[in-house]
Amino acid sequence: MNPMPLQLFRARTAGVLLAAVFAASCADSPSQTAGPRITAKLEIVAGNGQTGAPGEELANPVTVRALDSIGQPVPGQIINFRVVQGGGSVFAGANVTDANGMALEYWTLGPRAGDAQTLEARAVDNATGAKIVFGTFTATSVGSTPGWIQIGSLPEMGAVGQTVANPIDAIVRDAFQNAVANAQVTWTVFQGNGRFTNAAGVHGSTAVSTTNAQGVATIKFTPGTTAGINAIRATAGSVQDADSMVGLAGVPVRFTISPSSLTLPVNGTGKFTGFGYDRWNNQTVQRPTWRSLDAGIVTVLSPTSTRADSVATVRGNAVGTGRVVGQFNTGSKVYADTAEVTVQ
């Protein structure tokens, strides 16, 4: 075996010594670590202080960054995300920090508006095994998309053309029955010719009002001038409710007898009917009293003088033309009409 040349031996020895010195220098550098990187703190990067709807995922994920003792990102750190207040949930529950020390999670708020919402970012210290809460996220839960609506305070009946004494209302709730504030409610009349009056005093068959903090929107309603059903609808977002009331004929302002004349044989009978009408020409139920102005020619058989009825039965007594009067008293006014009976 030939001995190694002296020059080659010296070159190899110098290389080994240089490598050892370089390795020692790198190990002592403050920017490098000889072992695993230890997470010293966690920063909240984004997603704190959001506002969202109950039961819905927040618009932005919650994001944290793991850093070591000299502020360098720590990759590979397991971060656990736990909801500790508000009854919400997270999508995954845990994540591992990336090369930049970042980890994120998606947070869905609890079902009740107004409840405090809190999420903690947690980790276990790799060196000591200590349980560490690195960061706390908070969020505000407010009323959300309307999921339910109900009309209230609409009476079963009322006089036509007269505004209902108390405003009608619509109660708006979300899918979890939380009151939805500041929701627009659109009111529509879809049967009858009623009208709404909004807060500005504007009248129309459609109107809009806004819910208050309790999720209640109110509007004034006046039944149409035609007696009968008035049907309305309240719509908030994609939900709606309908209700109806009966518009009753108003105070009578005139009275007529139908038919206006009869022709009867002697001892023959016939009938007259009396009708009252309000100012909008709706027929009202009236029970007038009846009497003959020419009793020798025509007689009122019924009703008797002690009762009133909308229908009167008359009899022809002798050939000629006689008159029959029907009338009713509203308390302040008397309304009457006259019909003729020709007896042949």
Coordinates of C-alpha atoms in Angstrom, one line a residue:
M1 CA 0.0 0.0 0.0
N2 CA 1.5 3.3 -1.0
P3 CA 1.5 6.1 1.6
M4 CA -0.8 9.1 0.9
P5 CA 1.1 12.1 -0.5
L6 CA 1.7 14.7 2.1
Q7 CA 0.0 17.5 0.1
L8 CA -3.3 15.5 -0.3
F9 CA -3.3 14.6 3.4
R10 CA -3.0 18.3 4.4
A11 CA -5.8 19.4 2.0
R12 CA -8.3 16.9 3.4
T13 CA -7.4 17.8 7.0
A14 CA -8.0 21.5 6.4
G15 CA -11.4 20.7 4.7
V16 CA -12.6 18.7 7.8
L17 CA -11.5 21.5 10.2
L18 CA -13.3 24.2 8.0
A19 CA -16.5 22.2 8.0
A20 CA -16.5 21.7 11.7
V21 CA -15.9 25.4 12.3
F22 CA -18.8 26.3 9.9
A23 CA -21.2 23.9 11.6
A24 CA -20.3 25.3 15.0
S25 CA -20.9 28.9 13.8
C26 CA -24.3 28.0 12.4
A27 CA -25.4 26.3 15.6
D28 CA -24.6 29.5 17.5
S29 CA -26.5 31.8 15.2
P30 CA -29.5 33.5 16.9
S31 CA -31.6 33.1 13.7
Q32 CA -31.3 29.3 13.7
T33 CA -32.4 26.6 16.1
A34 CA -30.8 23.3 16.6
G35 CA -34.1 21.5 17.5
P36 CA -37.8 21.9 16.8
R37 CA -39.2 25.5 16.7
I38 CA -41.2 26.2 19.9
T39 CA -44.3 28.3 19.7
A40 CA -44.0 31.2 22.2
K41 CA -47.1 33.2 21.2
L42 CA -50.0 33.4 18.9
E43 CA -51.2 36.5 17.1
I44 CA -54.7 37.2 16.0
V45 CA -54.3 38.2 12.4
A46 CA -57.9 38.6 11.1
G47 CA -61.6 37.8 11.9
N48 CA -62.0 39.3 15.3
G49 CA -64.9 41.6 16.2
Q50 CA -67.2 40.6 13.3
T51 CA -70.9 41.0 13.2
G52 CA -73.1 38.3 11.8
A53 CA -76.5 36.7 11.7
P54 CA -77.5 34.0 14.2
G55 CA -76.9 30.5 12.9
E56 CA -74.9 31.7 10.0
E57 CA -71.2 31.5 9.2
L58 CA -69.2 34.7 9.6
A59 CA -68.2 36.5 6.4
N60 CA -64.4 36.1 7.1
P61 CA -62.5 33.2 8.6
V62 CA -60.7 33.7 11.9
T63 CA -56.9 33.7 11.4
V64 CA -53.9 33.3 13.8
R65 CA -50.1 33.2 13.4
A66 CA -47.8 31.1 15.6
L67 CA -44.5 32.8 16.5
D68 CA -41.4 31.6 18.4
S69 CA -39.6 33.5 21.1
I70 CA -37.7 35.7 18.6
G71 CA -40.8 36.5 16.6
Q72 CA -40.2 34.0 13.7
P73 CA -43.2 32.1 12.2
V74 CA -43.6 28.5 13.5
P75 CA -44.8 26.1 10.9
G76 CA -46.4 22.7 11.8
Q77 CA -48.0 23.9 15.0
I78 CA -51.5 22.4 15.7
I79 CA -54.0 25.1 16.6
N80 CA -57.3 24.1 18.1
F81 CA -60.3 26.3 17.8
R82 CA -63.1 26.0 20.4
V83 CA -66.4 27.9 20.8
V84 CA -66.7 28.8 24.5
Q85 CA -69.7 31.1 24.5
G86 CA -72.8 31.6 22.3
G87 CA -73.5 28.1 21.2
G88 CA -71.9 28.4 17.8
S89 CA -69.7 25.9 16.0
V90 CA -66.5 25.7 13.9
F91 CA -66.0 23.9 10.6
A92 CA -62.9 21.7 11.4
G93 CA -62.0 22.4 15.0
A94 CA -58.2 22.3 14.4
N95 CA -55.6 23.4 11.8
V96 CA -51.8 23.2 11.3
T97 CA -49.8 26.4 10.8
D98 CA -48.4 26.8 7.3
A99 CA -44.9 27.9 6.4
N100 CA -45.7 31.4 7.5
G101 CA -47.1 30.2 10.8
M102 CA -50.7 30.9 9.7
A103 CA -53.8 28.9 10.5
L104 CA -57.5 29.7 9.9
E105 CA -60.9 28.4 10.8
Y106 CA -64.5 29.1 9.8
W107 CA -66.9 30.2 12.7
T108 CA -70.7 29.8 12.6
L109 CA -72.5 31.9 15.3
G110 CA -75.0 30.5 17.8
P111 CA -78.8 30.6 17.2
R112 CA -79.8 33.5 19.5
A113 CA -79.3 37.1 18.6
G114 CA -77.7 39.2 21.3
D115 CA -75.9 36.3 23.0
A116 CA -72.1 36.9 23.6
Q117 CA -70.1 35.0 21.0
T118 CA -66.6 33.8 22.0
L119 CA -64.0 31.6 20.3
E120 CA -60.6 30.6 21.7
A121 CA -57.5 29.5 19.7
R122 CA -55.7 26.9 21.8
A123 CA -52.5 24.9 21.6
V124 CA -50.4 22.6 23.7
D125 CA -46.8 23.6 24.5
N126 CA -44.5 21.2 22.6
A127 CA -41.8 21.5 25.2
T128 CA -43.7 21.5 28.5
G129 CA -47.1 20.0 27.6
A130 CA -48.8 23.0 29.1
K131 CA -52.3 23.9 27.9
I132 CA -52.2 27.4 26.4
V133 CA -55.0 29.7 25.3
F134 CA -53.2 31.9 22.8
G135 CA -56.0 34.1 21.5
T136 CA -59.7 34.9 22.0
F137 CA -62.1 36.0 19.2
T138 CA -65.4 37.8 19.9
A139 CA -68.3 38.4 17.5
T140 CA -71.7 40.2 17.7
S141 CA -74.8 38.3 16.8
V142 CA -77.7 40.4 15.4
G143 CA -81.1 39.7 13.8
S144 CA -80.8 38.2 10.4
T145 CA -82.8 37.3 7.3
P146 CA -86.5 37.1 7.9
G147 CA -87.7 33.5 8.2
W148 CA -91.2 34.0 9.5
I149 CA -93.8 36.8 9.5
Q150 CA -97.3 37.1 11.0
I151 CA -99.9 39.8 10.7
G152 CA -101.6 40.9 13.9
S153 CA -104.2 43.4 15.2
L154 CA -106.4 43.3 12.1
P155 CA -110.0 43.1 13.4
E156 CA -112.5 40.6 11.9
M157 CA -114.8 43.4 10.7
G158 CA -115.1 47.1 10.5
A159 CA -117.1 49.9 8.8
V160 CA -116.2 50.5 5.2
G161 CA -114.2 53.7 4.5
Q162 CA -113.3 54.1 8.2
T163 CA -109.7 53.7 9.3
V164 CA -109.2 50.8 11.8
A165 CA -108.9 52.3 15.3
N166 CA -105.4 50.8 16.0
P167 CA -102.6 50.3 13.5
I168 CA -102.2 46.8 12.3
D169 CA -98.8 45.1 12.7
A170 CA -96.5 42.4 11.3
I171 CA -94.1 40.5 13.5
V172 CA -90.9 39.4 11.8
R173 CA -88.6 36.7 13.1
D174 CA -85.6 34.8 11.6
A175 CA -85.3 31.1 11.3
F176 CA -84.4 30.8 15.0
Q177 CA -87.3 33.1 16.1
N178 CA -85.1 36.1 16.9
A179 CA -86.6 39.5 16.2
V180 CA -85.4 41.0 13.0
A181 CA -84.9 44.7 13.3
N182 CA -84.8 47.2 10.4
A183 CA -86.5 44.8 8.1
Q184 CA -88.7 46.3 5.3
V185 CA -92.3 45.0 5.3
T186 CA -94.2 45.5 2.1
W187 CA -98.0 45.7 2.5
T188 CA -100.4 44.9 -0.3
V189 CA -104.2 44.9 -0.7
F190 CA -105.1 42.0 -3.0
Q191 CA -108.9 41.9 -2.5
G192 CA -111.2 44.8 -1.9
N193 CA -110.3 48.4 -2.4
G194 CA -108.9 49.2 1.0
R195 CA -105.8 51.4 1.5
F196 CA -102.8 51.8 3.8
T197 CA -101.5 55.0 5.3
N198 CA -97.8 55.1 6.1
A199 CA -95.9 57.2 8.7
A200 CA -95.7 60.1 6.2
G201 CA -99.5 60.1 5.7
V202 CA -99.3 58.8 2.2
H203 CA -102.3 56.6 1.2
G204 CA -102.2 53.7 -1.2
S205 CA -103.0 50.0 -1.9
T206 CA -99.4 49.3 -1.2
A207 CA -97.1 50.6 1.4
V208 CA -93.8 49.9 3.2
S209 CA -92.9 50.1 6.9
T210 CA -89.8 49.1 8.9
T211 CA -89.6 46.8 11.9
N212 CA -88.4 48.2 15.2
A213 CA -86.0 46.6 17.7
Q214 CA -88.7 44.0 18.6
G215 CA -89.2 43.0 14.9
V216 CA -92.6 44.7 14.7
A217 CA -93.7 46.9 11.7
T218 CA -97.0 48.8 11.9
I219 CA -99.3 50.5 9.4
K220 CA -102.7 52.1 9.3
F221 CA -105.4 50.4 7.3
T222 CA -108.8 51.6 6.0
P223 CA -111.2 49.1 4.5
G224 CA -112.4 49.9 1.0
T225 CA -115.7 51.6 0.4
T226 CA -117.3 48.4 -1.0
A227 CA -118.8 46.2 1.6
G228 CA -117.2 42.7 1.8
I229 CA -113.9 41.1 2.1
N230 CA -110.7 43.2 2.4
A231 CA -107.6 40.9 2.1
I232 CA -104.1 42.1 2.8
R233 CA -100.6 40.6 2.5
A234 CA -97.4 41.5 4.4
T235 CA -94.0 40.5 2.8
A236 CA -90.6 40.6 4.3
G237 CA -87.8 39.1 2.2
S238 CA -88.9 35.7 1.0
V239 CA -91.7 35.2 3.6
Q240 CA -95.2 36.5 3.7
D241 CA -98.5 36.3 5.6
A242 CA -102.1 37.2 4.6
D243 CA -105.1 38.2 6.6
S244 CA -108.6 39.6 5.9
M245 CA -111.5 41.5 7.5
V246 CA -115.1 42.1 6.5
G247 CA -116.0 45.7 5.6
L248 CA -119.5 46.4 6.8
A249 CA -121.8 48.9 5.2
G250 CA -121.7 52.2 7.0
V251 CA -124.4 54.5 8.4
P252 CA -127.4 54.7 6.1
V253 CA -128.1 58.0 4.3
R254 CA -131.1 57.1 2.2
F255 CA -134.0 54.6 2.0
T256 CA -135.9 53.2 -0.9
I257 CA -138.8 50.8 -1.4
S258 CA -138.7 48.1 -4.1
P259 CA -140.6 47.7 -6.2
S260 CA -141.8 51.3 -6.4
S261 CA -145.3 50.2 -7.4
L262 CA -147.6 47.2 -7.4
T263 CA -150.8 46.3 -9.2
L264 CA -153.2 44.1 -7.3
P265 CA -156.7 42.7 -7.7
V266 CA -159.3 43.5 -5.0
N267 CA -158.4 41.3 -1.9
G268 CA -155.1 40.4 -3.6
T269 CA -151.8 40.7 -1.7
G270 CA -148.2 41.8 -2.6
K271 CA -144.9 42.7 -0.9
F272 CA -142.6 45.6 -0.7
T273 CA -139.0 45.5 0.6
G274 CA -137.2 48.5 2.1
F275 CA -133.5 49.0 1.6
G276 CA -131.1 51.4 3.3
Y277 CA -127.9 52.6 1.6
D278 CA -124.8 54.2 3.0
R279 CA -122.9 57.0 1.4
W280 CA -121.0 54.6 -0.9
N281 CA -124.2 52.9 -2.0
N282 CA -123.7 49.8 0.1
Q283 CA -126.9 48.2 1.1
T284 CA -127.6 48.3 4.8
V285 CA -129.9 46.1 6.9
Q286 CA -132.9 48.2 8.0
R287 CA -136.2 47.3 9.6
P288 CA -138.6 50.1 8.7
T289 CA -142.1 50.6 10.0
W290 CA -144.9 50.7 7.4
R291 CA -148.2 52.4 7.1
S292 CA -150.9 53.1 4.5
L293 CA -151.8 56.6 3.6
D294 CA -155.0 55.4 1.8
A295 CA -156.3 52.7 4.0
G296 CA -159.6 52.4 2.1
I297 CA -157.7 51.3 -1.0
V298 CA -154.7 49.4 0.4
T299 CA -153.9 47.9 3.8
V300 CA -150.6 46.9 5.4
L301 CA -151.1 43.4 6.8
S302 CA -147.6 42.9 8.2
P303 CA -145.6 43.9 10.0
T304 CA -148.0 45.1 12.6
S305 CA -147.8 48.5 14.1
T306 CA -145.8 47.2 17.1
R307 CA -142.9 45.7 15.0
A308 CA -140.7 46.6 12.1
D309 CA -139.5 44.5 9.2
S310 CA -137.7 45.0 5.9
V311 CA -140.6 43.3 4.1
A312 CA -144.2 44.6 4.2
T313 CA -147.2 42.6 3.0
V314 CA -150.1 44.7 1.7
R315 CA -153.6 43.9 0.5
G316 CA -155.8 45.7 -2.1
N317 CA -159.2 46.7 -0.6
A318 CA -161.0 48.6 -3.4
V319 CA -160.4 49.8 -6.9
G320 CA -158.1 52.9 -7.0
T321 CA -154.6 54.0 -6.3
G322 CA -153.2 54.0 -2.8
R323 CA -149.9 54.9 -1.2
V324 CA -147.7 52.9 1.3
V325 CA -144.9 54.6 3.3
G326 CA -141.9 52.9 4.8
Q327 CA -139.6 54.7 7.2
F328 CA -136.9 54.2 9.8
N329 CA -135.2 56.4 12.4
T330 CA -131.4 56.4 12.9
G331 CA -131.8 58.4 16.1
S332 CA -131.0 61.7 14.6
K333 CA -132.7 61.5 11.2
V334 CA -135.8 59.8 9.7
Y335 CA -135.5 58.2 6.3
A336 CA -138.7 57.4 4.3
D337 CA -139.9 56.4 0.9
T338 CA -143.4 56.0 -0.7
A339 CA -144.7 53.3 -3.1
E340 CA -148.0 53.1 -5.0
V341 CA -150.5 50.3 -5.1
T342 CA -153.0 50.2 -8.0
V343 CA -156.0 48.1 -7.2
Q344 CA -158.1 46.9 -10.2

